Amino acid sequence: MRRSLALMSAACLVAVTACDTSSTDSDDPPETVEEITEQGLAGLALLHRGYEGGDPETDQVLVFHDPVTGRPVHELGLPEGAVDPMASDLPVHSQFSADWQFFAYATTEPSAITIAALTDPEDAEGSAVAEATDEEGEAPAMITYQPVESVTASSGEVVSRPVIHGDRLWYVSDNEQDVQPPQVMSVPLDAPGGTPNQEGTLPLGEGRRPSDWALTPAGELHIRNSVPTQQLPGADGRTLVVRQTNGSVVNASLTTAEGQWQTFDDGLVWGGGTAVLVHDPAGAQQMAGAYLVAVDGQTHTATRIMENSGGPVLQYAPAPERDAVLLQTEEAWFRVDLEEGEVTGTEEAFPRFHDASMDGYPLVVRWAEEPPEDEAGASPSS
């Protein structure tokens, strides 16, 4: 029998507000959701498909890595097949709640959006990743996300692209029986079975492909094909072309002598007027490094970063305070320190990780840090 998401939310809130967010020096891993919440989930969160050489369909694990050493700190199992094991450029950063208590994913046959909640091992019946083997050959249980609620599609409807922001679940609804464009909908996270809000329409482009969309860090809907472009000149004579929603740059491109640099497909929105651009992945040769661009009124600045890293940037994760950013190449993760948007240092952090997915590396979710001690007891916000 499914548990009530409203009750789960209340339990999670109690766990969060009771914690002191201090780290533990114990070598014993947390064994319950309450313990892991009290200890704090911090680090570079990566979604591994085929963790430690496992099956990419069944062994899907959210792993928090130490942002300095890369060492795994926490491991949380996902429902079997929750993430396409072979797809790349998936927006997994948007599928987890800010406090990590909930995870949303789309399923087919029948079409539905499923909401899963962090679950103690003894309650995780039938989990494919609920157990892991320790050095003595025993099998300590793993804390996992388990389904608790769902949004089920109506006849002829397909629901997809779940996004959790604040206390709401966003998704795309497309009715295959009519010619109307898909709609972006939202429902309360603790009551997903109610009547959804219609948030926006996704215009159809070439080949009837729906427009890309995203939420800004403030939770505002950005529909790419409904937002006009702006051309912003820079001091070097190059022009940055951007699409913004209320001051947040979501889409951007910059043309240089090396070709076009652009924002990541389905990537995290940095927030404010800043974005990370990588060399066009469709180009014959991808250039090393990336550009950090910032809008300044009607102009822009563009700073080349990691030009000598030996390869193109594949993923990135900004620090919560935006005073640093971690970037992954084919070989390693690098840390770039920032001060007021200016680069103050760049260094290699740790080798990149491997998994059994098509691209061979786990997907970045976000770089999470523990809140300051004076914020202990405050409910996390997005």
PDB file of N, CA, C and O in Angstrom, residues 194-252:
ATOM      1  N   GLY A 194      -4.196  16.159  -7.612  1.00  0.00           N
ATOM      2  CA  GLY A 194      -5.200  17.190  -7.820  1.00  0.00           C
ATOM      3  C   GLY A 194      -5.180  17.742  -9.237  1.00  0.00           C
ATOM      4  O   GLY A 194      -4.404  17.312 -10.093  1.00  0.00           O
ATOM      5  N   THR A 195      -6.050  18.731  -9.492  1.00  0.00           N
ATOM      6  CA  THR A 195      -6.108  19.365 -10.806  1.00  0.00           C
ATOM      7  C   THR A 195      -4.854  20.199 -11.028  1.00  0.00           C
ATOM      8  O   THR A 195      -4.541  21.081 -10.229  1.00  0.00           O
ATOM      9  N   PRO A 196      -4.114  19.945 -12.120  1.00  0.00           N
ATOM     10  CA  PRO A 196      -2.857  20.671 -12.341  1.00  0.00           C
ATOM     11  C   PRO A 196      -3.085  22.091 -12.836  1.00  0.00           C
ATOM     12  O   PRO A 196      -4.116  22.394 -13.447  1.00  0.00           O
ATOM     13  N   ASN A 197      -2.111  22.948 -12.567  1.00  0.00           N
ATOM     14  CA  ASN A 197      -2.097  24.290 -13.156  1.00  0.00           C
ATOM     15  C   ASN A 197      -1.461  24.217 -14.541  1.00  0.00           C
ATOM     16  O   ASN A 197      -0.443  23.562 -14.722  1.00  0.00           O
ATOM     17  N   GLN A 198      -2.068  24.912 -15.506  1.00  0.00           N
ATOM     18  CA  GLN A 198      -1.456  25.011 -16.832  1.00  0.00           C
ATOM     19  C   GLN A 198      -0.528  26.221 -16.810  1.00  0.00           C
ATOM     20  O   GLN A 198      -0.965  27.357 -16.719  1.00  0.00           O
ATOM     21  N   GLU A 199       0.776  25.973 -16.888  1.00  0.00           N
ATOM     22  CA  GLU A 199       1.768  27.033 -16.723  1.00  0.00           C
ATOM     23  C   GLU A 199       2.202  27.679 -18.030  1.00  0.00           C
ATOM     24  O   GLU A 199       2.601  28.849 -18.041  1.00  0.00           O
ATOM     25  N   GLY A 200       2.177  26.937 -19.130  1.00  0.00           N
ATOM     26  CA  GLY A 200       2.629  27.502 -20.395  1.00  0.00           C
ATOM     27  C   GLY A 200       2.513  26.500 -21.529  1.00  0.00           C
ATOM     28  O   GLY A 200       2.351  25.293 -21.311  1.00  0.00           O
ATOM     29  N   THR A 201       2.587  27.013 -22.766  1.00  0.00           N
ATOM     30  CA  THR A 201       2.503  26.190 -23.980  1.00  0.00           C
ATOM     31  C   THR A 201       3.866  26.157 -24.657  1.00  0.00           C
ATOM     32  O   THR A 201       4.550  27.180 -24.754  1.00  0.00           O
ATOM     33  N   LEU A 202       4.276  24.977 -25.125  1.00  0.00           N
ATOM     34  CA  LEU A 202       5.565  24.815 -25.800  1.00  0.00           C
ATOM     35  C   LEU A 202       5.359  24.910 -27.308  1.00  0.00           C
ATOM     36  O   LEU A 202       4.836  23.968 -27.928  1.00  0.00           O
ATOM     37  N   PRO A 203       5.738  26.032 -27.935  1.00  0.00           N
ATOM     38  CA  PRO A 203       5.558  26.170 -29.385  1.00  0.00           C
ATOM     39  C   PRO A 203       6.293  25.063 -30.140  1.00  0.00           C
ATOM     40  O   PRO A 203       7.353  24.590 -29.709  1.00  0.00           O
ATOM     41  N   LEU A 204       5.724  24.647 -31.258  1.00  0.00           N
ATOM     42  CA  LEU A 204       6.327  23.603 -32.076  1.00  0.00           C
ATOM     43  C   LEU A 204       7.242  24.232 -33.119  1.00  0.00           C
ATOM     44  O   LEU A 204       6.858  25.191 -33.792  1.00  0.00           O
ATOM     45  N   GLY A 205       8.439  23.703 -33.231  1.00  0.00           N
ATOM     46  CA  GLY A 205       9.394  24.206 -34.205  1.00  0.00           C
ATOM     47  C   GLY A 205       9.557  23.270 -35.375  1.00  0.00           C
ATOM     48  O   GLY A 205       8.615  22.555 -35.766  1.00  0.00           O
ATOM     49  N   GLU A 206      10.747  23.248 -35.936  1.00  0.00           N
ATOM     50  CA  GLU A 206      11.028  22.409 -37.096  1.00  0.00           C
ATOM     51  C   GLU A 206      10.793  20.943 -36.757  1.00  0.00           C
ATOM     52  O   GLU A 206      11.210  20.445 -35.711  1.00  0.00           O
ATOM     53  N   GLY A 207      10.086  20.240 -37.652  1.00  0.00           N
ATOM     54  CA  GLY A 207       9.760  18.847 -37.407  1.00  0.00           C
ATOM     55  C   GLY A 207       8.798  18.653 -36.266  1.00  0.00           C
ATOM     56  O   GLY A 207       8.723  17.569 -35.691  1.00  0.00           O
ATOM     57  N   ARG A 208       8.044  19.713 -35.931  1.00  0.00           N
ATOM     58  CA  ARG A 208       7.078  19.710 -34.835  1.00  0.00           C
ATOM     59  C   ARG A 208       7.747  19.371 -33.501  1.00  0.00           C
ATOM     60  O   ARG A 208       7.138  18.807 -32.591  1.00  0.00           O
ATOM     61  N   ARG A 209       9.001  19.764 -33.370  1.00  0.00           N
ATOM     62  CA  ARG A 209       9.703  19.557 -32.108  1.00  0.00           C
ATOM     63  C   ARG A 209       9.309  20.652 -31.127  1.00  0.00           C
ATOM     64  O   ARG A 209       9.419  21.837 -31.426  1.00  0.00           O
ATOM     65  N   PRO A 210       8.860  20.276 -29.927  1.00  0.00           N
ATOM     66  CA  PRO A 210       8.472  21.297 -28.942  1.00  0.00           C
ATOM     67  C   PRO A 210       9.667  22.123 -28.493  1.00  0.00           C
ATOM     68  O   PRO A 210      10.800  21.641 -28.458  1.00  0.00           O
ATOM     69  N   SER A 211       9.413  23.363 -28.137  1.00  0.00           N
ATOM     70  CA  SER A 211      10.460  24.249 -27.639  1.00  0.00           C
ATOM     71  C   SER A 211      11.085  23.688 -26.367  1.00  0.00           C
ATOM     72  O   SER A 211      10.419  23.034 -25.552  1.00  0.00           O
ATOM     73  N   ASP A 212      12.378  23.942 -26.193  1.00  0.00           N
ATOM     74  CA  ASP A 212      13.027  23.634 -24.918  1.00  0.00           C
ATOM     75  C   ASP A 212      12.470  24.562 -23.840  1.00  0.00           C
ATOM     76  O   ASP A 212      11.997  25.667 -24.135  1.00  0.00           O
ATOM     77  N   TRP A 213      12.560  24.139 -22.590  1.00  0.00           N
ATOM     78  CA  TRP A 213      12.094  24.972 -21.491  1.00  0.00           C
ATOM     79  C   TRP A 213      12.919  24.659 -20.242  1.00  0.00           C
ATOM     80  O   TRP A 213      13.588  23.634 -20.152  1.00  0.00           O
ATOM     81  N   ALA A 214      12.857  25.555 -19.294  1.00  0.00           N
ATOM     82  CA  ALA A 214      13.573  25.384 -18.027  1.00  0.00           C
ATOM     83  C   ALA A 214      12.943  26.291 -16.991  1.00  0.00           C
ATOM     84  O   ALA A 214      12.158  27.196 -17.324  1.00  0.00           O
ATOM     85  N   LEU A 215      13.290  26.042 -15.735  1.00  0.00           N
ATOM     86  CA  LEU A 215      12.918  26.938 -14.647  1.00  0.00           C
ATOM     87  C   LEU A 215      14.161  27.677 -14.190  1.00  0.00           C
ATOM     88  O   LEU A 215      15.236  27.089 -14.073  1.00  0.00           O
ATOM     89  N   THR A 216      14.024  28.979 -13.949  1.00  0.00           N
ATOM     90  CA  THR A 216      15.133  29.740 -13.386  1.00  0.00           C
ATOM     91  C   THR A 216      15.282  29.360 -11.913  1.00  0.00           C
ATOM     92  O   THR A 216      14.386  28.737 -11.323  1.00  0.00           O
ATOM     93  N   PRO A 217      16.396  29.716 -11.271  1.00  0.00           N
ATOM     94  CA  PRO A 217      16.531  29.424  -9.832  1.00  0.00           C
ATOM     95  C   PRO A 217      15.405  30.006  -8.991  1.00  0.00           C
ATOM     96  O   PRO A 217      15.104  29.483  -7.916  1.00  0.00           O
ATOM     97  N   ALA A 218      14.761  31.067  -9.484  1.00  0.00           N
ATOM     98  CA  ALA A 218      13.638  31.667  -8.760  1.00  0.00           C
ATOM     99  C   ALA A 218      12.314  30.957  -9.046  1.00  0.00           C
ATOM    100  O   ALA A 218      11.272  31.339  -8.506  1.00  0.00           O
ATOM    101  N   GLY A 219      12.348  29.936  -9.911  1.00  0.00           N
ATOM    102  CA  GLY A 219      11.138  29.181 -10.204  1.00  0.00           C
ATOM    103  C   GLY A 219      10.275  29.769 -11.295  1.00  0.00           C
ATOM    104  O   GLY A 219       9.096  29.437 -11.404  1.00  0.00           O
ATOM    105  N   GLU A 220      10.846  30.620 -12.165  1.00  0.00           N
ATOM    106  CA  GLU A 220      10.087  31.224 -13.262  1.00  0.00           C
ATOM    107  C   GLU A 220      10.247  30.385 -14.521  1.00  0.00           C
ATOM    108  O   GLU A 220      11.350  29.939 -14.847  1.00  0.00           O
ATOM    109  N   LEU A 221       9.151  30.174 -15.227  1.00  0.00           N
ATOM    110  CA  LEU A 221       9.159  29.347 -16.425  1.00  0.00           C
ATOM    111  C   LEU A 221       9.788  30.093 -17.595  1.00  0.00           C
ATOM    112  O   LEU A 221       9.389  31.208 -17.928  1.00  0.00           O
ATOM    113  N   HIS A 222      10.778  29.466 -18.222  1.00  0.00           N
ATOM    114  CA  HIS A 222      11.445  30.008 -19.410  1.00  0.00           C
ATOM    115  C   HIS A 222      11.178  29.055 -20.558  1.00  0.00           C
ATOM    116  O   HIS A 222      11.571  27.884 -20.516  1.00  0.00           O
ATOM    117  N   ILE A 223      10.470  29.531 -21.586  1.00  0.00           N
ATOM    118  CA  ILE A 223      10.207  28.749 -22.793  1.00  0.00           C
ATOM    119  C   ILE A 223      11.038  29.356 -23.914  1.00  0.00           C
ATOM    120  O   ILE A 223      10.777  30.483 -24.348  1.00  0.00           O
ATOM    121  N   ARG A 224      12.032  28.633 -24.376  1.00  0.00           N
ATOM    122  CA  ARG A 224      13.038  29.186 -25.281  1.00  0.00           C
ATOM    123  C   ARG A 224      12.427  29.900 -26.481  1.00  0.00           C
ATOM    124  O   ARG A 224      12.789  31.049 -26.781  1.00  0.00           O
ATOM    125  N   ASN A 225      11.517  29.251 -27.202  1.00  0.00           N
ATOM    126  CA  ASN A 225      10.992  29.819 -28.442  1.00  0.00           C
ATOM    127  C   ASN A 225       9.996  30.952 -28.217  1.00  0.00           C
ATOM    128  O   ASN A 225       9.497  31.536 -29.177  1.00  0.00           O
ATOM    129  N   SER A 226       9.697  31.239 -26.952  1.00  0.00           N
ATOM    130  CA  SER A 226       8.798  32.350 -26.647  1.00  0.00           C
ATOM    131  C   SER A 226       9.547  33.565 -26.099  1.00  0.00           C
ATOM    132  O   SER A 226       8.925  34.575 -25.768  1.00  0.00           O
ATOM    133  N   VAL A 227      10.867  33.459 -26.021  1.00  0.00           N
ATOM    134  CA  VAL A 227      11.678  34.540 -25.458  1.00  0.00           C
ATOM    135  C   VAL A 227      12.554  35.130 -26.557  1.00  0.00           C
ATOM    136  O   VAL A 227      13.299  34.403 -27.217  1.00  0.00           O
ATOM    137  N   PRO A 228      12.493  36.433 -26.794  1.00  0.00           N
ATOM    138  CA  PRO A 228      13.315  37.035 -27.854  1.00  0.00           C
ATOM    139  C   PRO A 228      14.797  37.009 -27.488  1.00  0.00           C
ATOM    140  O   PRO A 228      15.166  36.993 -26.321  1.00  0.00           O
ATOM    141  N   THR A 229      15.629  37.002 -28.513  1.00  0.00           N
ATOM    142  CA  THR A 229      17.074  37.053 -28.291  1.00  0.00           C
ATOM    143  C   THR A 229      17.533  38.490 -28.104  1.00  0.00           C
ATOM    144  O   THR A 229      16.896  39.436 -28.573  1.00  0.00           O
ATOM    145  N   GLN A 230      18.636  38.640 -27.404  1.00  0.00           N
ATOM    146  CA  GLN A 230      19.293  39.936 -27.231  1.00  0.00           C
ATOM    147  C   GLN A 230      20.740  39.801 -27.700  1.00  0.00           C
ATOM    148  O   GLN A 230      21.394  38.791 -27.415  1.00  0.00           O
ATOM    149  N   GLN A 231      21.220  40.803 -28.393  1.00  0.00           N
ATOM    150  CA  GLN A 231      22.612  40.812 -28.822  1.00  0.00           C
ATOM    151  C   GLN A 231      23.381  41.813 -27.976  1.00  0.00           C
ATOM    152  O   GLN A 231      23.053  43.008 -27.959  1.00  0.00           O
ATOM    153  N   LEU A 232      24.385  41.312 -27.269  1.00  0.00           N
ATOM    154  CA  LEU A 232      25.124  42.136 -26.325  1.00  0.00           C
ATOM    155  C   LEU A 232      26.588  42.180 -26.739  1.00  0.00           C
ATOM    156  O   LEU A 232      27.293  41.160 -26.671  1.00  0.00           O
ATOM    157  N   PRO A 233      27.099  43.337 -27.186  1.00  0.00           N
ATOM    158  CA  PRO A 233      28.499  43.440 -27.594  1.00  0.00           C
ATOM    159  C   PRO A 233      29.432  43.369 -26.400  1.00  0.00           C
ATOM    160  O   PRO A 233      29.051  43.661 -25.263  1.00  0.00           O
ATOM    161  N   GLY A 234      30.679  42.984 -26.663  1.00  0.00           N
ATOM    162  CA  GLY A 234      31.698  42.940 -25.631  1.00  0.00           C
ATOM    163  C   GLY A 234      32.883  43.799 -25.994  1.00  0.00           C
ATOM    164  O   GLY A 234      32.992  44.298 -27.120  1.00  0.00           O
ATOM    165  N   ALA A 235      33.799  43.976 -25.049  1.00  0.00           N
ATOM    166  CA  ALA A 235      34.953  44.843 -25.271  1.00  0.00           C
ATOM    167  C   ALA A 235      35.870  44.315 -26.364  1.00  0.00           C
ATOM    168  O   ALA A 235      36.611  45.073 -26.989  1.00  0.00           O
ATOM    169  N   ASP A 236      35.829  43.011 -26.627  1.00  0.00           N
ATOM    170  CA  ASP A 236      36.709  42.416 -27.628  1.00  0.00           C
ATOM    171  C   ASP A 236      36.097  42.429 -29.028  1.00  0.00           C
ATOM    172  O   ASP A 236      36.665  41.879 -29.961  1.00  0.00           O
ATOM    173  N   GLY A 237      34.922  43.035 -29.167  1.00  0.00           N
ATOM    174  CA  GLY A 237      34.279  43.102 -30.472  1.00  0.00           C
ATOM    175  C   GLY A 237      33.369  41.934 -30.779  1.00  0.00           C
ATOM    176  O   GLY A 237      32.628  41.968 -31.768  1.00  0.00           O
ATOM    177  N   ARG A 238      33.363  40.901 -29.946  1.00  0.00           N
ATOM    178  CA  ARG A 238      32.469  39.764 -30.157  1.00  0.00           C
ATOM    179  C   ARG A 238      31.105  40.048 -29.555  1.00  0.00           C
ATOM    180  O   ARG A 238      30.968  40.849 -28.629  1.00  0.00           O
ATOM    181  N   THR A 239      30.092  39.379 -30.058  1.00  0.00           N
ATOM    182  CA  THR A 239      28.721  39.597 -29.607  1.00  0.00           C
ATOM    183  C   THR A 239      28.173  38.342 -28.959  1.00  0.00           C
ATOM    184  O   THR A 239      28.277  37.242 -29.517  1.00  0.00           O
ATOM    185  N   LEU A 240      27.606  38.508 -27.783  1.00  0.00           N
ATOM    186  CA  LEU A 240      26.942  37.425 -27.071  1.00  0.00           C
ATOM    187  C   LEU A 240      25.452  37.501 -27.361  1.00  0.00           C
ATOM    188  O   LEU A 240      24.841  38.562 -27.223  1.00  0.00           O
ATOM    189  N   VAL A 241      24.861  36.399 -27.779  1.00  0.00           N
ATOM    190  CA  VAL A 241      23.425  36.327 -28.045  1.00  0.00           C
ATOM    191  C   VAL A 241      22.781  35.541 -26.907  1.00  0.00           C
ATOM    192  O   VAL A 241      23.181  34.403 -26.632  1.00  0.00           O
ATOM    193  N   VAL A 242      21.828  36.149 -26.234  1.00  0.00           N
ATOM    194  CA  VAL A 242      21.235  35.514 -25.051  1.00  0.00           C
ATOM    195  C   VAL A 242      19.712  35.550 -25.108  1.00  0.00           C
ATOM    196  O   VAL A 242      19.105  36.370 -25.792  1.00  0.00           O
ATOM    197  N   ARG A 243      19.130  34.623 -24.358  1.00  0.00           N
ATOM    198  CA  ARG A 243      17.716  34.673 -24.010  1.00  0.00           C
ATOM    199  C   ARG A 243      17.646  34.669 -22.489  1.00  0.00           C
ATOM    200  O   ARG A 243      18.229  33.799 -21.839  1.00  0.00           O
ATOM    201  N   GLN A 244      16.936  35.647 -21.928  1.00  0.00           N
ATOM    202  CA  GLN A 244      16.837  35.788 -20.482  1.00  0.00           C
ATOM    203  C   GLN A 244      15.382  35.782 -20.032  1.00  0.00           C
ATOM    204  O   GLN A 244      14.493  36.205 -20.764  1.00  0.00           O
ATOM    205  N   THR A 245      15.179  35.318 -18.816  1.00  0.00           N
ATOM    206  CA  THR A 245      13.883  35.458 -18.152  1.00  0.00           C
ATOM    207  C   THR A 245      14.123  36.116 -16.809  1.00  0.00           C
ATOM    208  O   THR A 245      14.789  35.543 -15.944  1.00  0.00           O
ATOM    209  N   ASN A 246      13.609  37.349 -16.671  1.00  0.00           N
ATOM    210  CA  ASN A 246      13.759  38.124 -15.434  1.00  0.00           C
ATOM    211  C   ASN A 246      15.192  38.126 -14.911  1.00  0.00           C
ATOM    212  O   ASN A 246      15.443  37.880 -13.717  1.00  0.00           O
ATOM    213  N   GLY A 247      16.127  38.407 -15.803  1.00  0.00           N
ATOM    214  CA  GLY A 247      17.519  38.573 -15.409  1.00  0.00           C
ATOM    215  C   GLY A 247      18.348  37.320 -15.363  1.00  0.00           C
ATOM    216  O   GLY A 247      19.569  37.397 -15.162  1.00  0.00           O
ATOM    217  N   SER A 248      17.744  36.147 -15.544  1.00  0.00           N
ATOM    218  CA  SER A 248      18.510  34.907 -15.565  1.00  0.00           C
ATOM    219  C   SER A 248      18.795  34.496 -17.007  1.00  0.00           C
ATOM    220  O   SER A 248      17.860  34.296 -17.799  1.00  0.00           O
ATOM    221  N   VAL A 249      20.075  34.385 -17.359  1.00  0.00           N
ATOM    222  CA  VAL A 249      20.449  33.910 -18.681  1.00  0.00           C
ATOM    223  C   VAL A 249      20.241  32.403 -18.728  1.00  0.00           C
ATOM    224  O   VAL A 249      20.832  31.659 -17.948  1.00  0.00           O
ATOM    225  N   VAL A 250      19.372  31.958 -19.636  1.00  0.00           N
ATOM    226  CA  VAL A 250      19.103  30.528 -19.766  1.00  0.00           C
ATOM    227  C   VAL A 250      19.766  29.969 -21.026  1.00  0.00           C
ATOM    228  O   VAL A 250      20.357  28.892 -20.998  1.00  0.00           O
ATOM    229  N   ASN A 251      19.667  30.690 -22.143  1.00  0.00           N
ATOM    230  CA  ASN A 251      20.298  30.273 -23.395  1.00  0.00           C
ATOM    231  C   ASN A 251      21.270  31.352 -23.831  1.00  0.00           C
ATOM    232  O   ASN A 251      20.965  32.542 -23.741  1.00  0.00           O
ATOM    233  N   ALA A 252      22.440  30.953 -24.309  1.00  0.00           N
ATOM    234  CA  ALA A 252      23.430  31.923 -24.766  1.00  0.00           C
ATOM    235  C   ALA A 252      24.360  31.269 -25.773  1.00  0.00           C
ATOM    236  O   ALA A 252      24.613  30.061 -25.719  1.00  0.00           O
TER     237      ALA A 252
END
